[in-house]
Amino acid sequence: MPVIDSAIYVDGVRVESPKSLEEAYRLRQELHGFAWIGLYRPTAEEWDSVSREFDLHPLAVEDGSTGHQRAKVERYDRTLFVVLRPARYDDARERVEFGEVHLFVGHGFVISIRLAESPDLAAVRQRLESTPELLRLGSEAVLYAVLDRVVDDYEPVIGGIENDIDEIEDQLFGDANDEFLSRRIYELYGEAAAFGRAVHPLIGMIERLRRGYEKFDVDLELRRHMRDVLDNVTRVSERVQASQALLDKALTVHSALVARHHTEVSMRQDEQVKKISGWAAIIFAPSLIAGIYGMNFDYMPELHWPWGYPMAIGMMLAFAGGLYAIFRSRKWL
């Protein structure tokens, strides 16, 4: 069922748990409390029902029903439309998995809509119901509590990214020639950037809410609580930026180390080619002399001399020795 939970609160206490949207509308009017209706991927009929009951702006409904929205807060008449991007980190795949939560917050009602499995808004509801003094502050307390939960869930995400960066740094200076390292750095940089796009807008959003967004009054006590959330999300945002900077530097260092390795390999190959060429030249001279004087030519008078062959061998050795000395002096051997 798309309706996950529905409750009517009076003076910070849950007094009714309606089983349908129509029952929630009726009890809200009868008890003069505020309703918190939780939906999960509502149908078109449910969208039409809540939009008519709470007079939701068509543009906000369109954005809410479409999904894939960026984090933002917008005001339509007396209703706030808030989009949040909760996240969790899959360490095995080094991926940030995003959810999406839409909140319609108005006088006497909150409609929370989840488009993914996270976050666990049931835990948020239980926390609020255990602190009636906070829930007594009305629908804005629900907005604060959901914001606080989403930001708290960001901590393990940035922690997971930072742990993977530590692994990359160890790998970078241990085995920088790993062919998959560049891809790992680049993909993790992309995940950090996507996470940053979910985190950074919250800073401005919470600041506007604390000041009273377009005269949308927030209780003083809630403003103090939101200050704490603002501090937390600011720290997460700074850590995300630092992680992106480290990954950018890691990619640069890895590229330099790979280029250096290729240069060293090329230089070693050049040295080997020089040595092979040098020995080939040295061997060529004796081979040439041996080829000439090793044949029984009748018309080569030196072959008939008593010292002919020893002289040929001496010439061969002298020539090869001269080449060897030249190559050694040039460090080709």
Short mmCIF file of C-alpha atoms in Angstrom, two decimals:
data_model
loop_
_atom_site.label_atom_id
_atom_site.label_comp_id
_atom_site.label_asym_id
_atom_site.label_seq_id
_atom_site.Cartn_x
_atom_site.Cartn_y
_atom_site.Cartn_z
CA MET A 1 0.00 0.00 0.00
CA PRO A 2 1.34 3.47 -0.87
CA VAL A 3 0.00 4.86 2.46
CA ILE A 4 2.76 3.73 4.83
CA ASP A 5 1.62 5.48 8.00
CA SER A 6 -0.87 8.15 8.90
CA ALA A 7 -1.40 9.82 12.25
CA ILE A 8 -3.24 12.69 13.89
CA TYR A 9 -1.36 14.57 16.62
CA VAL A 10 -2.86 16.81 19.27
CA ASP A 11 -0.61 18.69 21.66
CA GLY A 12 2.38 16.56 20.63
CA VAL A 13 0.65 13.23 21.21
CA ARG A 14 -0.55 10.71 18.62
CA VAL A 15 -4.29 10.37 19.18
CA GLU A 16 -5.44 8.58 16.02
CA SER A 17 -4.00 6.33 13.32
CA PRO A 18 -6.28 6.65 10.29
CA LYS A 19 -6.37 3.73 7.87
CA SER A 20 -7.21 5.80 4.80
CA LEU A 21 -6.67 9.26 3.42
CA GLU A 22 -10.34 10.15 3.77
CA GLU A 23 -10.33 9.14 7.43
CA ALA A 24 -7.22 11.24 8.03
CA TYR A 25 -8.88 14.29 6.48
CA ARG A 26 -11.97 13.86 8.65
CA LEU A 27 -10.14 13.26 11.93
CA ARG A 28 -7.83 16.20 11.34
CA GLN A 29 -10.83 18.52 11.12
CA GLU A 30 -12.68 16.96 14.05
CA LEU A 31 -9.74 16.87 16.47
CA HIS A 32 -8.15 20.17 15.38
CA GLY A 33 -4.72 18.54 15.34
CA PHE A 34 -2.14 18.19 12.63
CA ALA A 35 -1.88 15.23 10.31
CA TRP A 36 1.30 13.50 9.20
CA ILE A 37 0.58 11.33 6.20
CA GLY A 38 3.38 9.11 4.94
CA LEU A 39 3.18 7.86 1.36
CA TYR A 40 5.41 5.59 -0.70
CA ARG A 41 5.29 6.17 -4.46
CA PRO A 42 1.65 7.32 -4.41
CA THR A 43 -0.71 6.60 -7.26
CA ALA A 44 -2.25 9.27 -9.45
CA GLU A 45 -5.53 8.98 -7.54
CA GLU A 46 -3.75 9.57 -4.22
CA TRP A 47 -1.90 12.56 -5.62
CA ASP A 48 -5.20 14.00 -6.78
CA SER A 49 -6.76 13.35 -3.36
CA VAL A 50 -4.07 15.03 -1.21
CA SER A 51 -3.60 17.93 -3.64
CA ARG A 52 -7.32 18.76 -3.48
CA GLU A 53 -7.57 18.31 0.28
CA PHE A 54 -4.54 20.46 1.15
CA ASP A 55 -4.72 22.81 -1.84
CA LEU A 56 -1.25 21.92 -3.12
CA HIS A 57 0.09 24.00 -5.98
CA PRO A 58 -0.03 22.20 -9.37
CA LEU A 59 3.68 22.92 -10.03
CA ALA A 60 4.67 21.38 -6.71
CA VAL A 61 2.48 18.35 -7.41
CA GLU A 62 4.02 18.01 -10.85
CA ASP A 63 7.55 18.08 -9.41
CA GLY A 64 6.60 15.70 -6.63
CA SER A 65 4.98 13.15 -8.91
CA THR A 66 7.79 13.30 -11.47
CA GLY A 67 10.67 12.66 -9.08
CA HIS A 68 14.41 12.93 -9.87
CA GLN A 69 14.47 16.42 -8.42
CA ARG A 70 17.47 18.23 -7.01
CA ALA A 71 17.56 19.14 -3.32
CA LYS A 72 15.55 22.33 -2.89
CA VAL A 73 12.95 24.23 -0.86
CA GLU A 74 10.15 26.23 -2.48
CA ARG A 75 7.16 28.03 -1.09
CA TYR A 76 3.73 27.92 -2.70
CA ASP A 77 1.32 30.20 -0.87
CA ARG A 78 1.33 28.85 2.71
CA THR A 79 2.88 25.48 1.88
CA LEU A 80 6.56 24.54 1.71
CA PHE A 81 7.70 21.99 -0.85
CA VAL A 82 10.99 20.40 0.19
CA VAL A 83 13.06 17.88 -1.77
CA LEU A 84 15.81 15.95 0.00
CA ARG A 85 18.32 13.45 -1.37
CA PRO A 86 19.12 10.88 1.33
CA ALA A 87 22.14 8.71 0.61
CA ARG A 88 23.88 5.52 1.66
CA TYR A 89 27.31 4.19 0.68
CA ASP A 90 27.83 0.78 -0.90
CA ASP A 91 31.45 0.17 0.09
CA ALA A 92 31.77 -3.05 -1.93
CA ARG A 93 30.94 -1.26 -5.19
CA GLU A 94 32.20 2.16 -4.05
CA ARG A 95 28.91 3.72 -5.05
CA VAL A 96 26.71 6.35 -3.41
CA GLU A 97 23.09 5.24 -3.64
CA PHE A 98 20.57 8.07 -3.50
CA GLY A 99 16.98 8.12 -2.41
CA GLU A 100 14.46 10.91 -2.72
CA VAL A 101 12.04 12.36 -0.17
CA HIS A 102 9.45 15.04 -0.84
CA LEU A 103 7.79 16.96 1.97
CA PHE A 104 4.74 19.18 1.78
CA VAL A 105 4.65 21.20 4.99
CA GLY A 106 1.74 23.47 5.80
CA HIS A 107 -0.37 24.64 8.70
CA GLY A 108 -1.80 21.53 10.30
CA PHE A 109 -0.33 18.92 7.96
CA VAL A 110 2.79 17.21 6.69
CA ILE A 111 2.83 14.92 3.68
CA SER A 112 6.02 12.89 3.40
CA ILE A 113 6.58 11.00 0.16
CA ARG A 114 9.36 8.48 -0.29
CA LEU A 115 10.41 7.55 -3.80
CA ALA A 116 13.05 5.05 -2.59
CA GLU A 117 13.64 2.73 0.35
CA SER A 118 15.74 5.19 2.34
CA PRO A 119 15.56 6.94 4.70
CA ASP A 120 13.63 5.09 7.38
CA LEU A 121 10.99 7.69 8.19
CA ALA A 122 9.36 5.27 10.63
CA ALA A 123 12.39 5.76 12.88
CA VAL A 124 12.00 9.53 12.54
CA ARG A 125 8.34 9.28 13.51
CA GLN A 126 9.17 7.13 16.56
CA ARG A 127 11.80 9.63 17.69
CA LEU A 128 9.37 12.51 17.45
CA GLU A 129 6.59 10.62 19.19
CA SER A 130 8.97 9.91 22.07
CA THR A 131 9.57 13.67 22.49
CA PRO A 132 6.10 15.24 22.59
CA GLU A 133 7.55 18.59 23.65
CA LEU A 134 9.20 18.76 20.22
CA LEU A 135 6.27 17.32 18.30
CA ARG A 136 4.03 19.87 20.02
CA LEU A 137 5.68 22.54 17.86
CA GLY A 138 3.72 21.25 14.87
CA SER A 139 4.46 20.35 11.29
CA GLU A 140 7.75 22.29 11.24
CA ALA A 141 9.07 19.84 13.85
CA VAL A 142 8.58 17.01 11.35
CA LEU A 143 10.52 18.99 8.75
CA TYR A 144 13.37 19.48 11.22
CA ALA A 145 13.42 15.81 12.24
CA VAL A 146 13.54 14.56 8.64
CA LEU A 147 16.30 17.04 7.80
CA ASP A 148 18.26 15.91 10.85
CA ARG A 149 17.94 12.23 9.89
CA VAL A 150 19.02 12.81 6.29
CA VAL A 151 22.07 14.81 7.40
CA ASP A 152 22.98 12.22 10.05
CA ASP A 153 22.90 9.54 7.35
CA TYR A 154 25.39 11.58 5.32
CA GLU A 155 28.13 10.96 7.93
CA PRO A 156 28.76 7.27 7.09
CA VAL A 157 28.67 8.13 3.37
CA ILE A 158 31.50 10.65 3.55
CA GLY A 159 33.28 8.34 5.99
CA GLY A 160 33.16 5.52 3.42
CA ILE A 161 34.49 7.80 0.68
CA GLU A 162 37.35 8.94 2.91
CA ASN A 163 38.27 5.34 3.76
CA ASP A 164 38.46 4.49 0.06
CA ILE A 165 40.65 7.55 -0.53
CA ASP A 166 43.04 6.25 2.15
CA GLU A 167 43.19 2.92 0.31
CA ILE A 168 43.89 4.72 -2.96
CA GLU A 169 46.76 6.67 -1.39
CA ASP A 170 48.33 3.45 -0.11
CA GLN A 171 47.91 1.85 -3.52
CA LEU A 172 49.18 4.94 -5.28
CA PHE A 173 52.62 4.80 -3.68
CA GLY A 174 52.70 1.03 -3.41
CA ASP A 175 51.71 -0.03 -6.91
CA ALA A 176 51.06 3.08 -8.96
CA ASN A 177 51.21 1.07 -12.19
CA ASP A 178 47.97 -0.76 -11.44
CA GLU A 179 46.00 -0.29 -14.65
CA PHE A 180 42.70 -0.09 -12.75
CA LEU A 181 43.82 2.61 -10.33
CA SER A 182 43.10 5.53 -12.65
CA ARG A 183 39.61 4.23 -13.26
CA ARG A 184 39.02 3.75 -9.54
CA ILE A 185 40.13 7.31 -8.76
CA TYR A 186 38.05 8.78 -11.58
CA GLU A 187 34.89 6.87 -10.65
CA LEU A 188 35.22 7.68 -6.94
CA TYR A 189 35.67 11.36 -7.87
CA GLY A 190 32.37 11.15 -9.76
CA GLU A 191 30.63 9.61 -6.76
CA ALA A 192 31.99 12.34 -4.48
CA ALA A 193 30.83 15.01 -6.92
CA ALA A 194 27.32 13.52 -7.10
CA PHE A 195 27.20 13.34 -3.31
CA GLY A 196 28.29 16.97 -3.12
CA ARG A 197 25.38 17.98 -5.34
CA ALA A 198 23.01 16.44 -2.80
CA VAL A 199 24.74 17.98 0.23
CA HIS A 200 25.70 21.53 -0.76
CA PRO A 201 22.17 22.90 -1.41
CA LEU A 202 21.11 21.97 2.13
CA ILE A 203 23.30 24.70 3.59
CA GLY A 204 21.36 27.49 1.88
CA MET A 205 18.05 25.70 2.44
CA ILE A 206 18.51 25.40 6.20
CA GLU A 207 19.79 28.95 6.49
CA ARG A 208 16.65 30.25 4.74
CA LEU A 209 14.41 28.15 6.98
CA ARG A 210 16.14 29.44 10.11
CA ARG A 211 15.61 33.03 8.99
CA GLY A 212 11.97 32.36 8.17
CA TYR A 213 11.74 31.44 4.49
CA GLU A 214 9.51 34.01 2.80
CA LYS A 215 7.77 34.73 6.12
CA PHE A 216 7.31 31.00 6.77
CA ASP A 217 7.58 31.24 10.54
CA VAL A 218 9.66 28.62 12.34
CA ASP A 219 9.54 28.35 16.11
CA LEU A 220 12.58 29.76 17.94
CA GLU A 221 13.36 26.41 19.55
CA LEU A 222 13.26 24.70 16.15
CA ARG A 223 15.60 27.34 14.77
CA ARG A 224 18.08 26.41 17.48
CA HIS A 225 17.75 22.75 16.54
CA MET A 226 18.20 23.60 12.88
CA ARG A 227 21.38 25.45 13.76
CA ASP A 228 22.81 22.13 14.91
CA VAL A 229 21.73 20.47 11.64
CA LEU A 230 23.30 23.35 9.72
CA ASP A 231 26.61 22.86 11.52
CA ASN A 232 26.57 19.13 10.70
CA VAL A 233 25.77 19.57 7.02
CA THR A 234 28.42 22.30 6.72
CA ARG A 235 31.05 19.91 8.10
CA VAL A 236 29.96 17.19 5.70
CA SER A 237 30.08 19.64 2.80
CA GLU A 238 33.62 20.69 3.72
CA ARG A 239 34.72 17.04 3.92
CA VAL A 240 33.19 16.37 0.51
CA GLN A 241 35.12 19.28 -1.00
CA ALA A 242 38.34 18.08 0.66
CA SER A 243 37.75 14.57 -0.69
CA GLN A 244 37.25 15.90 -4.21
CA ALA A 245 40.48 17.90 -3.93
CA LEU A 246 42.41 14.82 -2.72
CA LEU A 247 41.04 12.67 -5.53
CA ASP A 248 41.92 15.34 -8.09
CA LYS A 249 45.50 15.46 -6.77
CA ALA A 250 45.67 11.65 -6.64
CA LEU A 251 44.70 11.46 -10.29
CA THR A 252 47.39 14.01 -11.18
CA VAL A 253 50.06 12.19 -9.15
CA HIS A 254 49.07 8.84 -10.62
CA SER A 255 49.32 10.22 -14.15
CA ALA A 256 52.79 11.59 -13.38
CA LEU A 257 53.95 8.29 -11.85
CA VAL A 258 52.64 6.30 -14.81
CA ALA A 259 54.37 8.68 -17.25
CA ARG A 260 57.61 8.35 -15.27
CA HIS A 261 57.34 4.57 -15.29
CA HIS A 262 56.80 4.51 -19.04
CA THR A 263 59.81 6.81 -19.51
CA GLU A 264 62.00 4.54 -17.38
CA VAL A 265 60.86 1.47 -19.30
CA SER A 266 61.56 3.23 -22.59
CA MET A 267 65.04 4.25 -21.41
CA ARG A 268 65.82 0.68 -20.32
CA GLN A 269 64.65 -0.59 -23.68
CA ASP A 270 66.90 1.95 -25.42
CA GLU A 271 69.86 0.75 -23.37
CA GLN A 272 69.15 -2.84 -24.31
CA VAL A 273 68.91 -1.90 -27.99
CA LYS A 274 72.27 -0.12 -27.77
CA LYS A 275 73.90 -3.14 -26.16
CA ILE A 276 72.46 -5.51 -28.72
CA SER A 277 73.59 -3.22 -31.55
CA GLY A 278 77.07 -2.91 -30.04
CA TRP A 279 77.58 -6.64 -29.70
CA ALA A 280 76.22 -7.16 -33.20
CA ALA A 281 78.81 -4.70 -34.55
CA ILE A 282 81.61 -6.39 -32.59
CA ILE A 283 80.61 -9.83 -33.79
CA PHE A 284 80.23 -8.59 -37.35
CA ALA A 285 83.95 -7.76 -37.75
CA PRO A 286 85.33 -11.19 -36.80
CA SER A 287 82.56 -12.86 -38.74
CA LEU A 288 83.51 -10.87 -41.83
CA ILE A 289 87.23 -11.69 -41.52
CA ALA A 290 86.52 -15.31 -40.71
CA GLY A 291 84.21 -15.55 -43.66
CA ILE A 292 86.82 -14.20 -46.01
CA TYR A 293 89.88 -16.00 -44.73
CA GLY A 294 88.06 -19.16 -43.81
CA MET A 295 87.57 -19.94 -47.50
CA ASN A 296 90.26 -21.81 -49.46
CA PHE A 297 90.88 -19.19 -52.10
CA ASP A 298 93.85 -20.09 -54.26
CA TYR A 299 94.26 -16.49 -55.36
CA MET A 300 94.73 -15.01 -51.91
CA PRO A 301 98.54 -15.26 -51.47
CA GLU A 302 98.43 -14.46 -47.75
CA LEU A 303 96.71 -17.78 -47.17
CA HIS A 304 99.89 -19.52 -48.19
CA TRP A 305 102.10 -17.50 -45.86
CA PRO A 306 103.39 -19.31 -42.80
CA TRP A 307 101.79 -16.70 -40.52
CA GLY A 308 98.79 -15.91 -42.73
CA TYR A 309 96.06 -17.36 -40.61
CA PRO A 310 97.51 -16.09 -37.30
CA MET A 311 97.72 -12.61 -38.87
CA ALA A 312 94.06 -12.83 -39.95
CA ILE A 313 93.01 -13.89 -36.48
CA GLY A 314 95.05 -11.05 -34.97
CA MET A 315 93.41 -8.51 -37.29
CA MET A 316 90.01 -9.88 -36.30
CA LEU A 317 90.72 -9.63 -32.60
CA ALA A 318 92.28 -6.18 -32.91
CA PHE A 319 89.29 -4.83 -34.82
CA ALA A 320 86.79 -6.35 -32.39
CA GLY A 321 88.76 -5.03 -29.43
CA GLY A 322 88.77 -1.54 -30.89
CA LEU A 323 85.02 -1.60 -31.36
CA TYR A 324 84.55 -2.92 -27.84
CA ALA A 325 86.65 -0.10 -26.40
CA ILE A 326 84.68 2.52 -28.35
CA PHE A 327 81.32 1.14 -27.23
CA ARG A 328 82.41 0.87 -23.61
CA SER A 329 83.61 4.46 -23.62
CA ARG A 330 80.18 5.58 -24.82
CA LYS A 331 78.48 3.32 -22.26
CA TRP A 332 76.72 1.33 -24.91
CA LEU A 333 77.88 -1.90 -23.28
#
